[in-house]
Coordinates of N, CA and C in Angstrom, one line a residue:
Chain A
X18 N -50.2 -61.1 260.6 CA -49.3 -61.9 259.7 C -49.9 -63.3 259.5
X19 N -49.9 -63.6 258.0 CA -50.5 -65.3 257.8 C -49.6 -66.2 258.3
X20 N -50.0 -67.0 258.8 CA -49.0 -68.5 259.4 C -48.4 -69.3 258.4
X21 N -48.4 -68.7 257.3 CA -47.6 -69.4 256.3 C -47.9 -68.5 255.3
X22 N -46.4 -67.8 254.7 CA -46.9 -66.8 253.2 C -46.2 -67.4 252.2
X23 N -46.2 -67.3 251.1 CA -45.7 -67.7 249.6 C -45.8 -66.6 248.7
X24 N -44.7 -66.2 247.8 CA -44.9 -65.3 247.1 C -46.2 -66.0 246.2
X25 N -46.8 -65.5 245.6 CA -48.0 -66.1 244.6 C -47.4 -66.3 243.1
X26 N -46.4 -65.7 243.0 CA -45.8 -65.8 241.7 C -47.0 -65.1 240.6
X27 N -46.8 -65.6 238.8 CA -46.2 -66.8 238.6 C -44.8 -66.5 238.4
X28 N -43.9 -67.7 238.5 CA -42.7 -67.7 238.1 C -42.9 -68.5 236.6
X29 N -42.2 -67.6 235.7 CA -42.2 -68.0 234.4 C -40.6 -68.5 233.8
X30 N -40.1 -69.5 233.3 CA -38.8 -70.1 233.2 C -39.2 -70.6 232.3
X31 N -37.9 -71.0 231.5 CA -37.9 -71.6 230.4 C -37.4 -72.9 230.7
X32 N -37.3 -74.2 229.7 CA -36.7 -75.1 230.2 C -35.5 -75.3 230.5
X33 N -35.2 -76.6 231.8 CA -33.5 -76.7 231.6 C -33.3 -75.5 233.1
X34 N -33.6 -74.6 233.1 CA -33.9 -73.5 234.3 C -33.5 -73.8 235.5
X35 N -33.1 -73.3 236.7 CA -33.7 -73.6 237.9 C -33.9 -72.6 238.6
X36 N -34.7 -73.1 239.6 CA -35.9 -72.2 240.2 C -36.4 -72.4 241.4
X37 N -36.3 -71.5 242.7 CA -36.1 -71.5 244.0 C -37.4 -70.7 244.1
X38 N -38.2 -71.6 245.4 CA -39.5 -70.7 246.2 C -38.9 -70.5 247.6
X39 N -39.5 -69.8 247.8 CA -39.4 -69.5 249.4 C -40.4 -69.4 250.1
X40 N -40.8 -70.0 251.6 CA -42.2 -69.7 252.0 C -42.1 -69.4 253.5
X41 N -42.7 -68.4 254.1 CA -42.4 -68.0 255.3 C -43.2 -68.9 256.5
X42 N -42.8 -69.0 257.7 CA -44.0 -69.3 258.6 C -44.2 -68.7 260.3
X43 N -44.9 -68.3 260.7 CA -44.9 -67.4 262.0 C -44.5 -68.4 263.2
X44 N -45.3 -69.2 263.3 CA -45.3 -70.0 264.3 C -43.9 -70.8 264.6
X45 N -43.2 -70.2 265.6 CA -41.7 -71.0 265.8 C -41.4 -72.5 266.4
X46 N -43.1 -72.6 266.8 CA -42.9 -74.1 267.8 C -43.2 -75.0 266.6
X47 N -43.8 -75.2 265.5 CA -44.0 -76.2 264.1 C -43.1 -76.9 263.7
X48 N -43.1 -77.5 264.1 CA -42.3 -78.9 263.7 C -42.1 -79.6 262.8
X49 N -43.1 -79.8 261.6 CA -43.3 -80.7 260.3 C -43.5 -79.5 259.4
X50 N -42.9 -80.2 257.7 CA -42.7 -78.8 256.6 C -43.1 -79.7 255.6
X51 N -44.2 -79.0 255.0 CA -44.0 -80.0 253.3 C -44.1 -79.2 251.9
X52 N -44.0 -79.6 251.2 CA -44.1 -79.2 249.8 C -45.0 -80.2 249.1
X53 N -46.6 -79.5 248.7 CA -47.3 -79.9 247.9 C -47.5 -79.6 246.3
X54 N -47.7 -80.4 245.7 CA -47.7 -80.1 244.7 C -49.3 -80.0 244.1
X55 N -49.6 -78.7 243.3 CA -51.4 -79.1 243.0 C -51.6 -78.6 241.5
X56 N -52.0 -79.8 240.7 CA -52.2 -78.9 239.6 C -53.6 -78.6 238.8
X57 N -53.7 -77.6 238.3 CA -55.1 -77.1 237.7 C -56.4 -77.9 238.1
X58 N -57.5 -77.3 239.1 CA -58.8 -77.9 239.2 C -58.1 -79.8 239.6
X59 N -57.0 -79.9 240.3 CA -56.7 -81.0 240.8 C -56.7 -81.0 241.9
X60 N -56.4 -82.1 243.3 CA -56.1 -82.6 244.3 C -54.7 -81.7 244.7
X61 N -54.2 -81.7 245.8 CA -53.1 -81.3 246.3 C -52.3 -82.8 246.2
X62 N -50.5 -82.7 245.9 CA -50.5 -84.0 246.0 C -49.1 -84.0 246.6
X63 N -48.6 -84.8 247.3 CA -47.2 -84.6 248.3 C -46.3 -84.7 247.9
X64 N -45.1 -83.8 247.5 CA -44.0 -83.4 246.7 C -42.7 -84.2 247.3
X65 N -42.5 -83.6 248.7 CA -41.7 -83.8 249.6 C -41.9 -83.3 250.9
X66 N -41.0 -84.3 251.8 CA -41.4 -83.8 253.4 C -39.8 -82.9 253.7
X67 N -40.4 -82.3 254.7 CA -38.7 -81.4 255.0 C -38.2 -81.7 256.3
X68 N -38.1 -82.1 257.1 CA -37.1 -82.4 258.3 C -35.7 -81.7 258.8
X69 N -35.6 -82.0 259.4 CA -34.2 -80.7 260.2 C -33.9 -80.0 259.1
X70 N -32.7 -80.8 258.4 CA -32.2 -79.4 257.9 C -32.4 -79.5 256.2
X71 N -33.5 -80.0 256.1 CA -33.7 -80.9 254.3 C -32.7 -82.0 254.1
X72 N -34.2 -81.9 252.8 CA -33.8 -83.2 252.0 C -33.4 -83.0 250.3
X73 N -33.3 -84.0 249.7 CA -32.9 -83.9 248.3 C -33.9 -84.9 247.4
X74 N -34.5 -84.8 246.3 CA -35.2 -86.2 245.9 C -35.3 -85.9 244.6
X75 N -34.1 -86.7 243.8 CA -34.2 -85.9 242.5 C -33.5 -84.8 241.9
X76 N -34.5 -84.1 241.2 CA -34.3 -82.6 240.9 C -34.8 -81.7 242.0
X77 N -35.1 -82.2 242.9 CA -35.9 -81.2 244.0 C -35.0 -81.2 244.9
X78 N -34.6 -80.4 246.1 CA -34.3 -79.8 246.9 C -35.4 -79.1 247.9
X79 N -35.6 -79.3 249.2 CA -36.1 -78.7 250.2 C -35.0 -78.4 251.0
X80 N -34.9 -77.2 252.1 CA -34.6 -76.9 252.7 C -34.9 -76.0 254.2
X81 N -34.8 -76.5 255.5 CA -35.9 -75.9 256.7 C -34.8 -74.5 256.6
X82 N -34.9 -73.3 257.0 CA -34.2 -72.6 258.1 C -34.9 -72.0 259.4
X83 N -34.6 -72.4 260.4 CA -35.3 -72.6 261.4 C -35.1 -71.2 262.3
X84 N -34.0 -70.6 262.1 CA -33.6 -69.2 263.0 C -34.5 -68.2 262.3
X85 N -34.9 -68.8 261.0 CA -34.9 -67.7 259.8 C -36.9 -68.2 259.5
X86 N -37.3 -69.0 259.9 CA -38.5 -69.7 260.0 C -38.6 -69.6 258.4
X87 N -38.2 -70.4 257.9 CA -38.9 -69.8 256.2 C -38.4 -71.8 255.4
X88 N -39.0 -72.4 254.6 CA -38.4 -73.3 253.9 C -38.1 -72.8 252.1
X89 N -37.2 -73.7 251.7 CA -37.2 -73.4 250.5 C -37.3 -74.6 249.2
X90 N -38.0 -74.5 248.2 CA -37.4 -75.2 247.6 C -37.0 -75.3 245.9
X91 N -36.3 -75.9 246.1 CA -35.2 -75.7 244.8 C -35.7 -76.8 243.9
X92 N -35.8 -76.0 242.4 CA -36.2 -77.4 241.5 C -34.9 -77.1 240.4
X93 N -34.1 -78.4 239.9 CA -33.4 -77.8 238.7 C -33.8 -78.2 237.6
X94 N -33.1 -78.3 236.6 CA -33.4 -78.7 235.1 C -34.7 -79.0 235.3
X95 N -35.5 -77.9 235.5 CA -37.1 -77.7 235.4 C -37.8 -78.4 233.9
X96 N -38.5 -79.2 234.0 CA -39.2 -79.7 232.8 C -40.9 -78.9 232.5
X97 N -41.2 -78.9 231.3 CA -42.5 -78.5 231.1 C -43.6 -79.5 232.0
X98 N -43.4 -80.1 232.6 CA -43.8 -81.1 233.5 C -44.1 -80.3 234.6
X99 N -43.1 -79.9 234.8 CA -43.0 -79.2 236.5 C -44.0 -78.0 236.5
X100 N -44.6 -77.6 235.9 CA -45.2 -76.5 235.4 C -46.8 -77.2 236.9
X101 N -47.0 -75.9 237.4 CA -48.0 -76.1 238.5 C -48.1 -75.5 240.1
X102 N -49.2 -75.6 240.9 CA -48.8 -75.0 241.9 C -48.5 -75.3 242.5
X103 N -47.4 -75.1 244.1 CA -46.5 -75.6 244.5 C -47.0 -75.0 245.9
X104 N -47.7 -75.7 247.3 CA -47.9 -74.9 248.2 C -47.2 -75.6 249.5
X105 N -46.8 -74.5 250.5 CA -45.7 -74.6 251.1 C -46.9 -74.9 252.5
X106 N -46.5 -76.1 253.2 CA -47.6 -76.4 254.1 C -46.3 -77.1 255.2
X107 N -47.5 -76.7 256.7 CA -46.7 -76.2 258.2 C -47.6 -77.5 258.8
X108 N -47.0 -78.1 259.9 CA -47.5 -78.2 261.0 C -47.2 -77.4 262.2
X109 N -48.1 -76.6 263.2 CA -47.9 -75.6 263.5 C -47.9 -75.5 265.3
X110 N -47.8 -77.9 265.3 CA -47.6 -78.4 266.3 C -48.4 -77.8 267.7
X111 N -49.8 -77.4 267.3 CA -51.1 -77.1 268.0 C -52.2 -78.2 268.9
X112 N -51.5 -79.8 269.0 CA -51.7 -80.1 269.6 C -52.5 -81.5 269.0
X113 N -52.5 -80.9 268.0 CA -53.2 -82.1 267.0 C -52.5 -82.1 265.7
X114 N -52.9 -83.3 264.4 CA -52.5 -82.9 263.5 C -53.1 -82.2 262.4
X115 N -53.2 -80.4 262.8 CA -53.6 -79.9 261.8 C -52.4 -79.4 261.0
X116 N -52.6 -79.3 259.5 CA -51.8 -78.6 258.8 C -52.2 -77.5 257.8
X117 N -51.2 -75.9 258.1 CA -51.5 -75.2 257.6 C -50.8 -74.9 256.2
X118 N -51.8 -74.2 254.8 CA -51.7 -74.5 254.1 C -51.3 -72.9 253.6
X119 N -50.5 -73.1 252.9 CA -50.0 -71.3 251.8 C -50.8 -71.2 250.7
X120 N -51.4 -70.3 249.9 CA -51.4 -70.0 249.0 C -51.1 -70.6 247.7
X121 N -49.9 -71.0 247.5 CA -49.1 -71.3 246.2 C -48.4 -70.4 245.8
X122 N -47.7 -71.2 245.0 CA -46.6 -70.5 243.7 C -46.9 -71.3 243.0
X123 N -47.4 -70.1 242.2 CA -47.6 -70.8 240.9 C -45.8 -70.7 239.6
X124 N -46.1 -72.2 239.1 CA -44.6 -72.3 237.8 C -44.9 -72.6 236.7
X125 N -44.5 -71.8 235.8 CA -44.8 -72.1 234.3 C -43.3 -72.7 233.8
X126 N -43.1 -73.4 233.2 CA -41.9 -73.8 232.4 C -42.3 -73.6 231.0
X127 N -41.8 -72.9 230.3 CA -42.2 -73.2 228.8 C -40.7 -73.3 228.2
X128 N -41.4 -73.9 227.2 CA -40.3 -74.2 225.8 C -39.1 -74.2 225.6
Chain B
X21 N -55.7 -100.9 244.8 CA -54.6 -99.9 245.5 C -55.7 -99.1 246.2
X22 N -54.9 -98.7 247.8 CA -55.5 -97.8 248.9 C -55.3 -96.3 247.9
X23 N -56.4 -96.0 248.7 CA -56.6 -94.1 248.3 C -57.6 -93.8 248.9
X24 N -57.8 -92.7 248.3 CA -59.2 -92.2 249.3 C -60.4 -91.7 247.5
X25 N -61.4 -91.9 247.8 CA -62.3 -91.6 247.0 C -63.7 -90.5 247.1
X26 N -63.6 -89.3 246.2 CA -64.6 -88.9 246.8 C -65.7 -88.4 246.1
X27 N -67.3 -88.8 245.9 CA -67.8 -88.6 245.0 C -69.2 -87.5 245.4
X28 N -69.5 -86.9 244.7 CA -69.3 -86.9 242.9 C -68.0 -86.1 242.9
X29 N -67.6 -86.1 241.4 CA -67.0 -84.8 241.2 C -67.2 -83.6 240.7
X30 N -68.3 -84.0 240.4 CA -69.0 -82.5 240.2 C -70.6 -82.2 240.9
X31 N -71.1 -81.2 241.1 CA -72.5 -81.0 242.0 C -72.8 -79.8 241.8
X32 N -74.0 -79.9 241.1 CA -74.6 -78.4 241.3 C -76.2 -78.7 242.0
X33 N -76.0 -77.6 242.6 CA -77.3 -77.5 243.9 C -78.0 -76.4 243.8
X34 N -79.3 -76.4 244.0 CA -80.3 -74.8 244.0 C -79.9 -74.3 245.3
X35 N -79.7 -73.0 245.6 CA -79.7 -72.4 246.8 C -80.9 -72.7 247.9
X36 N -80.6 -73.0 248.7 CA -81.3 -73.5 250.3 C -81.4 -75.1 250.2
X37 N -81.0 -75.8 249.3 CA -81.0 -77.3 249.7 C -79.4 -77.9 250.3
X38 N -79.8 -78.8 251.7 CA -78.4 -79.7 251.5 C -78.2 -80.3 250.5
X39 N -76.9 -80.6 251.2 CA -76.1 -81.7 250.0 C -75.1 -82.4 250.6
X40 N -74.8 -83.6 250.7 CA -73.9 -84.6 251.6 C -72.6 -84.7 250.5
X41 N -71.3 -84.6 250.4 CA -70.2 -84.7 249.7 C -70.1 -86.1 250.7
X42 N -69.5 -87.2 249.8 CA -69.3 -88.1 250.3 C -67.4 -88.4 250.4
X43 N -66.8 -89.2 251.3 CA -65.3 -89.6 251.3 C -64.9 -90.3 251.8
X44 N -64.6 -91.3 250.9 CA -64.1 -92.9 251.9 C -62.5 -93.4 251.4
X45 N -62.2 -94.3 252.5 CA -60.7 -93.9 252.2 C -60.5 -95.3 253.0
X46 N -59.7 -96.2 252.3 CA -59.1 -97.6 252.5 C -58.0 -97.8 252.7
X47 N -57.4 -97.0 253.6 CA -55.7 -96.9 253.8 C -55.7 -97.1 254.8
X48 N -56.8 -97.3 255.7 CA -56.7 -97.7 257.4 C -56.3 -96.2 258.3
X49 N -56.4 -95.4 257.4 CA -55.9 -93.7 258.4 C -57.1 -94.0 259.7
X50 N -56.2 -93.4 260.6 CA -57.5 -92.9 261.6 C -58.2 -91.4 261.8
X51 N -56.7 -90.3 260.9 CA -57.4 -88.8 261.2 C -58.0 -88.9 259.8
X52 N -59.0 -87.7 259.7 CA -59.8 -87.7 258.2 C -59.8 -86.3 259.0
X53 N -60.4 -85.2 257.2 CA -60.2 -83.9 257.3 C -61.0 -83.7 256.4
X54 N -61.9 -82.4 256.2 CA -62.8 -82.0 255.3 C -61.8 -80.1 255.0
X55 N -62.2 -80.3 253.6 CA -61.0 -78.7 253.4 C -61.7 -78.3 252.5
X56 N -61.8 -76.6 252.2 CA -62.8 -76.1 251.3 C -61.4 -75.4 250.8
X57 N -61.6 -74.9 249.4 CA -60.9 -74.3 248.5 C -61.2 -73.4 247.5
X58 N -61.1 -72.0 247.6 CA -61.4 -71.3 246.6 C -60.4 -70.6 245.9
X59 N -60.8 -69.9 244.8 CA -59.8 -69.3 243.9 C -58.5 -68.5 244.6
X60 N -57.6 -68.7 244.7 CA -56.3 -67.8 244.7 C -56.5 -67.7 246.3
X61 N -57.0 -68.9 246.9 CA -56.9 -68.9 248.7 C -56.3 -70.0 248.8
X62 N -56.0 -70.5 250.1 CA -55.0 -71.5 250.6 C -56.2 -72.3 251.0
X63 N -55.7 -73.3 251.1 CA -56.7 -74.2 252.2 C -57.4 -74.4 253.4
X64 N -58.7 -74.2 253.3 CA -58.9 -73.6 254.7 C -59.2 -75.1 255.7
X65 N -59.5 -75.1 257.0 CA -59.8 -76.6 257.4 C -61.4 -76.0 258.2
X66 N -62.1 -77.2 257.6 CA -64.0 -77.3 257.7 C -64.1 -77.9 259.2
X67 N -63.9 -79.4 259.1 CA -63.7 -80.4 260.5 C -62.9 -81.4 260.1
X68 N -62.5 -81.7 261.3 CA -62.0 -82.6 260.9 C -62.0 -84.1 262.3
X69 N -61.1 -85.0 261.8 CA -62.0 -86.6 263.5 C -60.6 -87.2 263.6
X70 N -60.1 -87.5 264.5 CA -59.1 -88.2 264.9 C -59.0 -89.7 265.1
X71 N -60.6 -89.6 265.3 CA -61.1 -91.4 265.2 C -62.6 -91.6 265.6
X72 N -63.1 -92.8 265.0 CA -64.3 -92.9 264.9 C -65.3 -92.4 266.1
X73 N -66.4 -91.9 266.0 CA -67.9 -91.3 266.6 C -67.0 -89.8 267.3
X74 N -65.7 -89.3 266.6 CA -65.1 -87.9 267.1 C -64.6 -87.4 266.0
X75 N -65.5 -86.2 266.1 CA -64.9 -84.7 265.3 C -64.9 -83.3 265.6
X76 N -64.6 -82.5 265.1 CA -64.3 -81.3 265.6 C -64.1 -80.3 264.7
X77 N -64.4 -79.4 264.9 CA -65.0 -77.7 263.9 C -63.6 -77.3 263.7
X78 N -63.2 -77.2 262.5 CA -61.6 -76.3 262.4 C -62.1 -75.2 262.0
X79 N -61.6 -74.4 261.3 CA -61.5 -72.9 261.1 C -62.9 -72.2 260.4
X80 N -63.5 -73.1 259.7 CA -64.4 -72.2 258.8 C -65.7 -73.4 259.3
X81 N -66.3 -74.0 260.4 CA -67.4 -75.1 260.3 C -68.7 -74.7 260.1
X82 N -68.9 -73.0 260.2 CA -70.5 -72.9 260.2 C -71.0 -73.2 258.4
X83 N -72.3 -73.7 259.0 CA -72.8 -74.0 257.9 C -72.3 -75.2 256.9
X84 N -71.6 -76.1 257.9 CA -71.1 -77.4 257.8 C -71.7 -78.3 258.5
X85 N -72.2 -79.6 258.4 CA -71.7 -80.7 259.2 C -71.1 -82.2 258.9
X86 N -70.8 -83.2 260.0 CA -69.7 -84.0 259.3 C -70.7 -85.4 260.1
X87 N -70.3 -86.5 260.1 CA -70.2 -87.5 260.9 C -69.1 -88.3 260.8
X88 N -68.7 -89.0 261.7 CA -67.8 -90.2 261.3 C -68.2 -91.7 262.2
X89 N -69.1 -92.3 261.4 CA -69.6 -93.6 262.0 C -68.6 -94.7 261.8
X90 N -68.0 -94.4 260.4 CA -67.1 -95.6 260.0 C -65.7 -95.1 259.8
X91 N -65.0 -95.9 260.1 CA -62.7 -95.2 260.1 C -63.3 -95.0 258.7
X92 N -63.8 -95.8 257.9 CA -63.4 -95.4 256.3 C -64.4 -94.5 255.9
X93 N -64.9 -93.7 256.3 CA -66.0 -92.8 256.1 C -66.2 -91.6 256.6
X94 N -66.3 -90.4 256.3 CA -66.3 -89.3 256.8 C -66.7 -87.7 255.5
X95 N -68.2 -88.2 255.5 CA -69.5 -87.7 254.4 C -69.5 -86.3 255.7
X96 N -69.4 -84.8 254.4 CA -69.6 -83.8 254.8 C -70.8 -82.9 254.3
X97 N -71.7 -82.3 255.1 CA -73.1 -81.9 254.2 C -73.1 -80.3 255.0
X98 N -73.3 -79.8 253.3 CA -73.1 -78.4 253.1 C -74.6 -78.4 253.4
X99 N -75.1 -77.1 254.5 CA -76.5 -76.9 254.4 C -76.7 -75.4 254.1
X100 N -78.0 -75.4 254.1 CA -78.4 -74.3 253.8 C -78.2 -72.7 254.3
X101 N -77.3 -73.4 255.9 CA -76.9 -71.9 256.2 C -75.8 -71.1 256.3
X102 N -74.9 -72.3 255.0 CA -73.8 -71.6 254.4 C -73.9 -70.6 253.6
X103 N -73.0 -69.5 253.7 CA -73.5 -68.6 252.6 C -73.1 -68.5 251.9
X104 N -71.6 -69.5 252.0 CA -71.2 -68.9 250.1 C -70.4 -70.7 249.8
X105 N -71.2 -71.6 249.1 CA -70.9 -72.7 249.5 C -70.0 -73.5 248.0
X106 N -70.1 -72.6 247.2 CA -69.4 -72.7 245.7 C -68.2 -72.7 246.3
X107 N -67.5 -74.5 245.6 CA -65.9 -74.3 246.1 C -65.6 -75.4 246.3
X108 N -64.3 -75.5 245.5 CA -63.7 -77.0 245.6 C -63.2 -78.1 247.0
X109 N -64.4 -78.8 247.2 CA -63.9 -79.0 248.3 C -63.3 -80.7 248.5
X110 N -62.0 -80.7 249.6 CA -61.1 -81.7 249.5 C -61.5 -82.8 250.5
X111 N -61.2 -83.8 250.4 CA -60.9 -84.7 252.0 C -60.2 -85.0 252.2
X112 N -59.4 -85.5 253.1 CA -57.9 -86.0 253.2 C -58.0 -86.9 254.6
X113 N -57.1 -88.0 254.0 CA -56.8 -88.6 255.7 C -54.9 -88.6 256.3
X114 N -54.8 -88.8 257.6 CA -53.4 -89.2 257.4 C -53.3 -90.3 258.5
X115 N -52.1 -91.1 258.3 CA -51.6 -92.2 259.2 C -51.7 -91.8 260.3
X116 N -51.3 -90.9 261.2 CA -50.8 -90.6 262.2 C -49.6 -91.7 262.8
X117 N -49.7 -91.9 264.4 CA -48.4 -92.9 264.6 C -46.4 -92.1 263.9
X118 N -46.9 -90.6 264.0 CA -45.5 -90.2 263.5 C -45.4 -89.5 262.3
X119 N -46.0 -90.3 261.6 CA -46.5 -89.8 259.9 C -47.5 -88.3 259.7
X120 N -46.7 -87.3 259.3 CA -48.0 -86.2 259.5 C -48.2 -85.6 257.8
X121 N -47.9 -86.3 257.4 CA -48.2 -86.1 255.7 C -49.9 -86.5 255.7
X122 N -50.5 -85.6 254.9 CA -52.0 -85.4 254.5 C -52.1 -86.5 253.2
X123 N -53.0 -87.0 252.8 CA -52.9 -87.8 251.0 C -54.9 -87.5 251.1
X124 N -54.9 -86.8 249.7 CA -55.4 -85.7 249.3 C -56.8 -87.0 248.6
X125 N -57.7 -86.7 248.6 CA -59.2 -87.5 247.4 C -58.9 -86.4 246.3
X126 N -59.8 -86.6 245.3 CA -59.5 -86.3 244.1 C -60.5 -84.6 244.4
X127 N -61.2 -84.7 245.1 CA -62.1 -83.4 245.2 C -63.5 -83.5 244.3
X128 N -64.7 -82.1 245.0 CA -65.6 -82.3 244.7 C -66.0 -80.5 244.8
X129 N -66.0 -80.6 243.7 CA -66.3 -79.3 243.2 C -67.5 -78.9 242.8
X130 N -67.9 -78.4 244.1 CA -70.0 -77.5 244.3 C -69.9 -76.2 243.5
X131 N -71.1 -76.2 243.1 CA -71.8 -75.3 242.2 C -72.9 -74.8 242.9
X132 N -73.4 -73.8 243.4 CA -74.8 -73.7 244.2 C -75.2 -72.6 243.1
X133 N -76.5 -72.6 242.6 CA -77.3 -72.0 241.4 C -78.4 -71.4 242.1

């Protein structure tokens, strides 16, 4: 099992939309949750952090569930903006600060 | 404004030569991280240093090496006995002190021909 899965998508929405990822993680002792944002032949760049039980910032929504090991996050009134990959990244609280990184989901917003 | 910078951004190399990716970063971080990236894969971790003249091999180091002489410096050189060395590769530092959020250099995307 990978220490962090993400469906790969893409998720395709139109504008105005909203639109929920989900991203799983094995390791139950991980402590820190984030949502990166990366787009095309770009940098990864820091969306939001997730803490106990989420946060809100915006149109975004994170949320931990911790019984259920998985975070989520919610975008609404999706803009052609929002269009990009979105990877769900762990600290997997190993002793140092490494952070493990998913895949992505990828989002298309169109028109 | 602090960031991290990493140059070049582009690099193409003949097969069997090093190459030093350079990454310096003026935010005062003390961890620094070297990350390779290829198509439709997640992020893998190369090495990474928690503080200066100390580093350490994360998940993929062969055919890597690193130094860290300076907090703001932490130059990674692809050698020759990597074998598949094409791939966007990242640096990152983070605050630590509590803070475990990564902030990402722009990347430096190898070509080996």
């Amino acid at each position: 099992r990978k220490e962090v899965e993400q469906d790969p998508g893409p998720f395709n929405v139109p504008e105005g939309a909203t639109v929920a990822f989900n991203c799983t993680y094995s390791n139950s002792a991980s402590q820190s949750f984030f949502w990166y944002r990366q787009d095309c032949r770009k940098e990864p760049k820091l969306l939001m952090s997730v803490y106990s039980s989420g946060n809100e910032d915006g149109r975004f929504t994170a949320q931990l569930n911790r019984a259920s090991q998985y975070i989520s996050l919610l975008i609404r009134d999706s803009k052609l903006s929002d269009s990009a990959t979105y990877l769900c990244v762990v600290n997997p609280n190993t002793g140092f600060q490494k952070l493990v990184f998913g895949t992505g989901t990828r989002l298309l917003v169109s028109p | 404004d602090g960031g991290i910078t990493q140059s070049p951004k582009y690099l193409f190399r003949k097969e069997g030569q090093n190459v030093t990716l350079s990454c310096e970063q003026n935010l005062n971080h003390d961890a620094m991280y070297w990350y390779r990236q290829d198509p439709g894969q997640g992020l893998r971790l190369i090495y990474y240093s928690q503080i200066v003249n100390d580093f350490q091999k994360g998940d993929i180091a062969e055919g890597y090496s690193v130094s860290r002489e300076k907090k703001e410096s932490f130059p990674l050189t692809v050698t020759s006995a990597q074998k598949n060395p094409t791939a966007f590769y990242l640096c990152a530092s983070l605050a630590g002190g509590g803070f475990n959020e990564q902030f990402f250099g722009p990347g430096t995307r190898l070509t080996v021909l």
